[in-house]
Amino acid sequence: MSMDLNDFKIIKEGEAEILMHAKNEVFYNKTQVNNRDLSIAVLRTFIEKQKLEHEAFLTRRKKSAEKVLEKNLESVSESAPNQLPMDDVKCDSEREMLDEMPQEEPCSVHEDIPQSKNGKGERELKPPRVLEALSASGLRALRYAREVEGIGQVLALDNDKVSVEACRRNIKFNGSVACSKVESHLADARVFMLTHPKEFDVVDLDPYGSPSVFLDSAVQSAIDGGMLMCTATDMAVLCGGNGEVCYSKYGSYPLRGKYCHEMALRILLACIESHANRYKRYIVPVLSVQMDFYIRVFVRIYTSASAMKNTPLKLSYVYQCTGCDSFHLQQIGRTVSKSNSMRYLPGFGPVVPQECTDCGKKFNMGGPIWSAPIHDHEWVTSILADLKTMKDRYPAYDRISAVLTTISEELPDIPLFLSLHNLCATLKCTSPSAVIFRSAVINAGYRISGTHVNPLGLKTDAPMDVIWDIMRCWVKSHPVKEQPPDQPGSVILTKEPAFQANFARAVASLSKAQAKKVARFLPNPERHWGPKLRAGRQITSKHISLLGPEAVNGSLKHDDDADDEEAPGEAKRQKTADPTLVS
């Protein structure tokens, strides 16, 4: 089948190049370069970690084999002297056997111990297999194959014939390396993953919208210790715009607070954990990111019926006051140690009364959400270090390094965050600088950090009554206008602070990145940097605000040119068929 290259535009990203048709036939979004760069960085770190884990496994097996061998030799040497007085001839023969055993025994043990589960000899670490479940143009799969060292086979799936044809065309266009590593298949990702359980080291889900329908099969398709990379772009649903829809898709009810984007990350993690638990599996998040218009999580998947019991300890409900910024978490489960056993029990509750103790208003309840850490700081440090050594190979280096730098400074054990501007809006007062507020929290004996989700967000382990006491002390030195007595801010300010806040600047009030003036929140590189139309939809003039005038005008011009080429024949047929036309 011949094709006209004039109908295609060559798009280069990293070391991969793809041919994109002028019509919107196959989905491609330039904005997702951040997503793809971050995924490549995590994949490189995963391969290195996998090698280290394999080496540690072999070392442990070797040590255990040596211990077994020493025990066997000790038991033989202890039993041999007891038999010496009985028969001298027998004694000589046993000495000969003992002399031979140390030469043969270690070899047999070392051959048997490192066998794989299928018993086919020593367990070898094979190059990781990657499944890109929703490939579209195949750009992500091509970048994995061409840019990630040590990667194995990359399978690119799609349920759309046009997308699979485009992907195969792009594989050929990228040369021998892509052809040898990347395979494109026309298949339903859900069915394919269900029929290939525990086969892939990495499963990548990047759907247009919600990933919820793919999660059950995805957690089954990854090997033990494998990685699931998952994107969700339905942020309106996850952030509380349609709470009932979020509950039907993810099994959690969202709340509309300033922390809604972080809550979206935690809802997605809780949903993945729920699907994994059905197969005696559980997840360990290594990186969770909110960026641009989507969220992206990277989790390891393990199998263990006993470890799975800890899931209720990692999930919590959220109580959000409707009047002020106060929120509280209630853990679903708890454990009780008795002698050498561990009992798993329901969590204590409720953690809040019917009315907020700060402002007197009611609470909204959301969740359950993932309340355990959403990042592994050792992984984040490794990814960031690897990123800096290969900055030329990442088109979006500035953006993802800024995000990872901010994540590396987050408090890992604090779910959700406060907004300083919202606190001040509740009290109708002028806002202290972030440095002053952070200093007051640190001087009160608590920890505080920023968050990558919101430039104004602050994570802290200080309870809400301490936060409001600090704000009361601030208002005393920066008075506010009198407000109606029933307002939440007025109710809060009627109470006297339990302690005097110290606003003297603390040493740790600035993070290392802030002290070094490292950019952490960068503007979009160009206009109309956001989501794009679903593949197959016709681009019209109403999409200018989404795509920009250049993209819309270019598409409309291409359609007009196509119509002009067909026009002469159409006019001739119409003229002969319609007798009412006059020349």
Short mmCIF file of C-alpha atoms in Angstrom, two decimals, residues 153-516:
data_model
loop_
_atom_site.label_atom_id
_atom_site.label_comp_id
_atom_site.label_asym_id
_atom_site.label_seq_id
_atom_site.Cartn_x
_atom_site.Cartn_y
_atom_site.Cartn_z
CA GLN A 153 10.59 -6.48 24.29
CA VAL A 154 8.03 -3.65 24.17
CA LEU A 155 4.47 -4.62 23.23
CA ALA A 156 2.26 -1.80 21.96
CA LEU A 157 -1.47 -2.55 22.00
CA ASP A 158 -4.44 -0.68 20.64
CA ASN A 159 -8.05 -1.56 19.88
CA ASP A 160 -8.22 0.79 16.89
CA LYS A 161 -7.11 -0.45 13.44
CA VAL A 162 -6.00 3.01 12.27
CA SER A 163 -3.83 3.43 15.38
CA VAL A 164 -2.22 0.00 14.94
CA GLU A 165 -1.45 0.78 11.27
CA ALA A 166 0.07 4.11 12.31
CA CYS A 167 2.11 2.41 15.04
CA ARG A 168 3.49 -0.23 12.65
CA ARG A 169 4.32 2.48 10.14
CA ASN A 170 6.21 4.40 12.83
CA ILE A 171 8.08 1.28 13.96
CA LYS A 172 9.42 0.78 10.41
CA PHE A 173 10.18 4.49 10.15
CA ASN A 174 12.42 4.28 13.24
CA GLY A 175 14.76 1.63 11.86
CA SER A 176 16.19 -1.71 12.94
CA VAL A 177 16.35 -1.09 16.71
CA ALA A 178 12.63 -0.30 16.86
CA CYS A 179 11.76 -3.21 14.56
CA SER A 180 13.69 -5.68 16.73
CA LYS A 181 12.21 -4.53 20.06
CA VAL A 182 8.73 -3.11 19.45
CA GLU A 183 5.70 -5.14 18.42
CA SER A 184 2.27 -3.68 17.66
CA HIS A 185 -0.90 -5.71 18.14
CA LEU A 186 -4.58 -5.06 17.51
CA ALA A 187 -6.19 -6.20 20.75
CA ASP A 188 -8.44 -5.19 23.61
CA ALA A 189 -5.97 -4.30 26.38
CA ARG A 190 -8.22 -5.73 29.11
CA VAL A 191 -8.53 -9.14 27.44
CA PHE A 192 -4.84 -9.25 26.53
CA MET A 193 -3.69 -8.50 30.08
CA LEU A 194 -6.10 -11.04 31.56
CA THR A 195 -4.83 -13.75 29.23
CA HIS A 196 -1.17 -12.91 30.00
CA PRO A 197 -0.97 -12.95 33.83
CA LYS A 198 2.35 -12.13 35.52
CA GLU A 199 4.19 -11.81 32.20
CA PHE A 200 5.35 -8.19 32.10
CA ASP A 201 7.91 -6.39 34.22
CA VAL A 202 6.30 -3.03 33.43
CA VAL A 203 2.69 -2.28 32.51
CA ASP A 204 2.02 1.24 31.24
CA LEU A 205 -1.53 2.63 31.22
CA ASP A 206 -2.04 6.07 29.68
CA PRO A 207 -5.69 6.21 28.57
CA TYR A 208 -7.71 9.13 27.28
CA GLY A 209 -9.74 9.71 30.46
CA SER A 210 -10.17 7.26 33.32
CA PRO A 211 -7.98 4.14 33.73
CA SER A 212 -10.48 2.45 36.08
CA VAL A 213 -11.69 -0.19 33.58
CA PHE A 214 -8.11 -1.38 32.97
CA LEU A 215 -6.88 -1.65 36.56
CA ASP A 216 -8.23 -5.10 37.40
CA SER A 217 -6.45 -6.77 34.50
CA ALA A 218 -3.34 -4.58 34.80
CA VAL A 219 -2.55 -5.63 38.38
CA GLN A 220 -2.72 -9.27 37.26
CA SER A 221 -0.48 -8.79 34.22
CA ALA A 222 2.56 -7.48 36.14
CA ILE A 223 5.12 -9.90 37.57
CA ASP A 224 5.83 -10.07 41.29
CA GLY A 225 7.91 -6.98 41.98
CA GLY A 226 6.90 -5.48 38.64
CA MET A 227 5.82 -1.90 38.04
CA LEU A 228 2.51 -0.38 37.04
CA MET A 229 2.61 3.11 35.52
CA CYS A 230 -0.85 4.67 35.41
CA THR A 231 -2.20 8.03 34.20
CA ALA A 232 -5.64 9.54 34.84
CA THR A 233 -6.81 12.64 32.97
CA ASP A 234 -10.42 12.79 34.27
CA MET A 235 -9.49 15.45 36.83
CA ALA A 236 -12.96 17.02 36.99
CA VAL A 237 -14.27 13.70 38.31
CA LEU A 238 -11.34 13.01 40.67
CA CYS A 239 -11.31 16.54 42.09
CA GLY A 240 -14.95 16.57 43.19
CA GLY A 241 -16.81 17.98 40.20
CA ASN A 242 -18.90 14.80 40.00
CA GLY A 243 -18.46 12.98 43.28
CA GLU A 244 -20.95 10.22 42.52
CA VAL A 245 -19.16 9.42 39.24
CA CYS A 246 -15.83 9.27 41.06
CA TYR A 247 -17.31 6.85 43.58
CA SER A 248 -18.68 4.61 40.82
CA LYS A 249 -15.32 4.52 39.01
CA TYR A 250 -12.78 4.57 41.84
CA GLY A 251 -14.72 3.57 44.97
CA SER A 252 -13.92 6.84 46.79
CA TYR A 253 -15.78 10.09 47.31
CA PRO A 254 -13.71 13.24 46.55
CA LEU A 255 -13.81 16.54 48.41
CA ARG A 256 -13.44 19.98 46.85
CA GLY A 257 -10.60 21.46 48.86
CA LYS A 258 -7.37 23.12 47.83
CA TYR A 259 -5.74 19.72 48.25
CA CYS A 260 -8.10 18.12 45.68
CA HIS A 261 -5.29 17.25 43.24
CA GLU A 262 -3.30 15.41 45.88
CA MET A 263 -6.52 13.73 47.00
CA ALA A 264 -6.98 12.61 43.38
CA LEU A 265 -3.57 10.91 43.52
CA ARG A 266 -4.51 9.17 46.77
CA ILE A 267 -7.91 8.07 45.40
CA LEU A 268 -6.20 6.46 42.39
CA LEU A 269 -3.66 4.68 44.63
CA ALA A 270 -6.45 3.39 46.89
CA CYS A 271 -8.31 2.11 43.84
CA ILE A 272 -5.24 0.25 42.49
CA GLU A 273 -4.63 -1.26 45.94
CA SER A 274 -8.25 -2.43 46.07
CA HIS A 275 -7.93 -4.24 42.73
CA ALA A 276 -4.58 -5.76 43.72
CA ASN A 277 -5.94 -7.06 47.04
CA ARG A 278 -8.47 -9.24 45.21
CA TYR A 279 -5.57 -11.36 43.97
CA LYS A 280 -3.56 -11.39 47.24
CA ARG A 281 -1.35 -8.61 45.92
CA TYR A 282 -0.50 -5.15 47.23
CA ILE A 283 1.22 -2.00 45.94
CA VAL A 284 4.19 0.09 47.03
CA PRO A 285 4.13 3.61 45.50
CA VAL A 286 7.55 4.90 44.37
CA LEU A 287 6.43 8.16 42.74
CA SER A 288 3.09 9.98 42.41
CA VAL A 289 2.87 13.18 40.38
CA GLN A 290 0.25 15.77 39.57
CA MET A 291 1.34 17.68 36.49
CA ASP A 292 -0.37 19.82 33.84
CA PHE A 293 -3.92 18.42 33.48
CA TYR A 294 -3.40 14.85 34.75
CA ILE A 295 -2.03 12.65 37.51
CA ARG A 296 0.54 9.88 37.07
CA VAL A 297 1.46 7.17 39.59
CA PHE A 298 4.29 4.61 39.57
CA VAL A 299 3.77 1.61 41.88
CA ARG A 300 5.51 -1.71 42.49
CA ILE A 301 3.21 -4.74 42.73
CA TYR A 302 3.96 -7.62 45.10
CA THR A 303 2.19 -10.83 46.08
CA SER A 304 1.75 -11.65 49.77
CA ALA A 305 -1.42 -12.73 51.59
CA SER A 306 0.03 -11.67 54.95
CA ALA A 307 1.30 -8.24 53.83
CA MET A 308 -2.05 -7.60 52.15
CA LYS A 309 -3.66 -7.53 55.62
CA ASN A 310 -1.97 -4.17 56.26
CA THR A 311 -4.09 -2.42 53.62
CA PRO A 312 -6.66 -0.98 56.11
CA LEU A 313 -3.74 0.69 57.92
CA LYS A 314 -2.89 2.59 54.71
CA LEU A 315 -6.40 3.90 54.01
CA SER A 316 -8.29 6.72 55.72
CA TYR A 317 -11.51 8.71 55.51
CA VAL A 318 -11.26 12.53 55.38
CA TYR A 319 -13.47 14.92 57.36
CA GLN A 320 -13.45 18.42 55.85
CA CYS A 321 -15.07 21.31 57.71
CA THR A 322 -17.57 23.23 55.55
CA GLY A 323 -16.77 26.53 57.29
CA CYS A 324 -12.97 26.64 57.62
CA ASP A 325 -9.91 24.83 56.29
CA SER A 326 -9.78 22.26 59.12
CA PHE A 327 -9.59 18.64 58.00
CA HIS A 328 -9.01 15.40 59.90
CA LEU A 329 -8.19 11.83 58.85
CA GLN A 330 -9.67 8.65 60.29
CA GLN A 331 -7.74 5.44 59.64
CA ILE A 332 -9.87 2.50 58.54
CA GLY A 333 -8.02 -0.15 60.56
CA ARG A 334 -5.60 -0.63 63.45
CA THR A 335 -3.43 -3.40 64.87
CA VAL A 336 -3.01 -4.78 68.38
CA SER A 337 0.05 -6.82 69.38
CA LYS A 338 -0.59 -9.67 71.76
CA SER A 339 2.38 -11.85 72.80
CA ASN A 340 3.89 -12.85 69.43
CA SER A 341 0.75 -12.39 67.32
CA MET A 342 -0.79 -9.39 65.57
CA ARG A 343 -4.52 -8.74 65.55
CA TYR A 344 -6.17 -6.57 62.90
CA LEU A 345 -9.13 -4.55 64.20
CA PRO A 346 -11.42 -1.74 62.94
CA GLY A 347 -10.19 1.78 63.51
CA PHE A 348 -11.46 3.89 66.40
CA GLY A 349 -13.97 6.59 65.56
CA PRO A 350 -15.29 9.10 65.09
CA VAL A 351 -12.23 11.34 65.18
CA VAL A 352 -14.36 14.49 65.04
CA PRO A 353 -17.61 15.60 66.74
CA GLN A 354 -20.70 16.55 64.75
CA GLU A 355 -19.58 20.21 64.68
CA CYS A 356 -16.11 21.66 64.05
CA THR A 357 -14.37 22.63 67.29
CA ASP A 358 -12.76 25.59 65.53
CA CYS A 359 -15.68 27.27 63.78
CA GLY A 360 -18.82 25.31 64.74
CA LYS A 361 -19.77 24.20 61.21
CA LYS A 362 -20.56 20.67 59.96
CA PHE A 363 -18.13 18.26 58.30
CA ASN A 364 -18.18 16.70 54.82
CA MET A 365 -16.78 13.17 54.67
CA GLY A 366 -14.73 11.86 51.76
CA GLY A 367 -12.62 8.86 50.91
CA PRO A 368 -11.35 6.34 51.53
CA ILE A 369 -7.99 7.59 50.28
CA TRP A 370 -4.42 6.26 50.42
CA SER A 371 -2.98 7.88 53.56
CA ALA A 372 0.41 6.11 53.53
CA PRO A 373 3.41 7.74 51.75
CA ILE A 374 2.89 8.29 48.02
CA HIS A 375 6.61 8.58 47.20
CA ASP A 376 9.72 6.55 47.98
CA HIS A 377 12.36 9.20 48.66
CA GLU A 378 15.21 6.83 47.86
CA TRP A 379 13.69 6.32 44.41
CA VAL A 380 13.09 10.04 43.93
CA THR A 381 16.72 10.79 44.79
CA SER A 382 17.95 8.09 42.36
CA ILE A 383 15.67 9.31 39.55
CA LEU A 384 16.78 12.91 40.08
CA ALA A 385 20.47 11.95 40.11
CA ASP A 386 20.07 9.92 36.90
CA LEU A 387 18.14 12.77 35.31
CA LYS A 388 20.93 15.27 35.96
CA THR A 389 23.59 13.02 34.40
CA MET A 390 21.56 12.68 31.17
CA LYS A 391 19.84 16.04 30.92
CA ASP A 392 20.50 16.34 27.18
CA ARG A 393 18.39 13.24 26.53
CA TYR A 394 15.24 14.66 28.12
CA PRO A 395 13.33 17.24 26.04
CA ALA A 396 11.35 18.29 29.14
CA TYR A 397 14.31 18.21 31.55
CA ASP A 398 13.61 21.61 33.13
CA ARG A 399 10.01 20.79 33.99
CA ILE A 400 10.44 17.27 35.36
CA SER A 401 13.60 18.14 37.31
CA ALA A 402 11.68 21.03 38.94
CA VAL A 403 8.81 18.69 39.89
CA LEU A 404 11.14 15.98 41.24
CA THR A 405 13.12 18.55 43.23
CA THR A 406 9.93 19.75 44.93
CA ILE A 407 8.82 16.16 45.59
CA SER A 408 12.20 15.34 47.16
CA GLU A 409 11.55 18.04 49.79
CA GLU A 410 7.98 17.03 50.66
CA LEU A 411 7.18 15.52 54.06
CA PRO A 412 6.55 11.90 53.05
CA ASP A 413 4.27 10.90 55.94
CA ILE A 414 1.80 13.82 55.85
CA PRO A 415 -1.35 13.32 53.74
CA LEU A 416 -2.90 16.40 52.07
CA PHE A 417 -1.95 20.00 52.82
CA LEU A 418 -3.13 23.46 53.89
CA SER A 419 -3.36 26.60 51.81
CA LEU A 420 -2.02 29.71 53.57
CA HIS A 421 -4.18 31.98 51.42
CA ASN A 422 -7.30 30.00 52.31
CA LEU A 423 -6.52 30.28 56.03
CA CYS A 424 -6.24 34.04 55.65
CA ALA A 425 -9.40 34.21 53.51
CA THR A 426 -11.34 32.49 56.31
CA LEU A 427 -10.15 35.10 58.84
CA LYS A 428 -10.33 38.00 56.34
CA CYS A 429 -6.78 39.03 57.30
CA THR A 430 -3.63 39.96 55.43
CA SER A 431 -1.44 36.98 54.64
CA PRO A 432 1.93 36.46 56.31
CA SER A 433 4.74 35.43 53.99
CA ALA A 434 5.30 31.70 53.64
CA VAL A 435 8.67 32.07 55.39
CA ILE A 436 7.10 33.77 58.44
CA PHE A 437 4.32 31.19 58.72
CA ARG A 438 6.71 28.26 58.27
CA SER A 439 9.00 29.76 60.93
CA ALA A 440 6.11 29.99 63.40
CA VAL A 441 5.25 26.31 62.84
CA ILE A 442 8.91 25.23 63.20
CA ASN A 443 9.37 27.36 66.34
CA ALA A 444 6.29 25.66 67.81
CA GLY A 445 8.10 22.31 67.47
CA TYR A 446 6.48 20.90 64.33
CA ARG A 447 7.62 20.02 60.81
CA ILE A 448 6.49 21.81 57.65
CA SER A 449 7.27 21.60 53.93
CA GLY A 450 5.90 22.60 50.55
CA THR A 451 4.12 20.35 48.04
CA HIS A 452 4.65 19.82 44.31
CA VAL A 453 0.88 20.01 43.76
CA ASN A 454 0.38 23.65 44.72
CA PRO A 455 2.94 26.48 45.06
CA LEU A 456 0.95 27.86 48.04
CA GLY A 457 0.37 24.48 49.69
CA LEU A 458 2.00 23.62 53.04
CA LYS A 459 2.32 20.13 54.52
CA THR A 460 2.69 19.99 58.30
CA ASP A 461 2.24 17.61 61.21
CA ALA A 462 0.94 20.44 63.40
CA PRO A 463 -2.69 19.84 64.49
CA MET A 464 -5.34 22.29 63.31
CA ASP A 465 -5.74 23.93 66.75
CA VAL A 466 -2.04 24.88 66.66
CA ILE A 467 -2.41 26.27 63.12
CA TRP A 468 -5.36 28.43 64.17
CA ASP A 469 -3.50 29.59 67.31
CA ILE A 470 -0.65 30.79 65.09
CA MET A 471 -3.13 32.65 62.89
CA ARG A 472 -4.80 34.20 65.98
CA CYS A 473 -1.42 35.51 67.12
CA TRP A 474 -0.82 36.90 63.62
CA VAL A 475 -4.19 38.70 63.61
CA LYS A 476 -3.44 40.27 66.99
CA SER A 477 -0.50 42.10 65.45
CA HIS A 478 -2.34 42.62 62.13
CA PRO A 479 -5.94 43.49 63.13
CA VAL A 480 -8.89 42.80 60.84
CA LYS A 481 -12.19 44.61 60.30
CA GLU A 482 -15.08 43.47 62.43
CA GLN A 483 -17.07 40.67 60.78
CA PRO A 484 -20.59 39.29 61.42
CA PRO A 485 -20.47 37.07 64.54
CA ASP A 486 -21.80 34.00 62.72
CA GLN A 487 -18.93 33.92 60.20
CA PRO A 488 -16.38 31.05 60.67
CA GLY A 489 -13.52 33.56 60.92
CA SER A 490 -15.27 35.51 63.68
CA VAL A 491 -15.94 32.33 65.69
CA ILE A 492 -12.28 31.31 65.38
CA LEU A 493 -10.99 34.73 66.46
CA THR A 494 -13.22 34.89 69.55
CA LYS A 495 -11.05 32.21 71.16
CA GLU A 496 -7.77 33.16 72.79
CA PRO A 497 -4.61 31.39 71.54
CA ALA A 498 -3.32 28.61 73.82
CA PHE A 499 0.29 29.74 73.28
CA GLN A 500 2.18 32.74 71.95
CA ALA A 501 3.48 32.07 68.42
CA ASN A 502 7.11 32.94 67.67
CA PHE A 503 7.42 34.49 64.21
CA ALA A 504 11.21 34.86 64.33
CA ARG A 505 12.74 33.48 61.18
CA ALA A 506 13.78 29.85 61.61
CA VAL A 507 16.82 28.34 59.90
CA ALA A 508 14.74 25.62 58.19
CA SER A 509 12.01 28.00 57.01
CA LEU A 510 13.41 27.78 53.48
CA SER A 511 13.98 24.46 51.74
CA LYS A 512 17.36 23.73 50.15
CA ALA A 513 15.95 24.39 46.70
CA GLN A 514 14.47 27.71 47.81
CA ALA A 515 17.71 28.72 49.49
CA LYS A 516 19.61 27.97 46.28
#
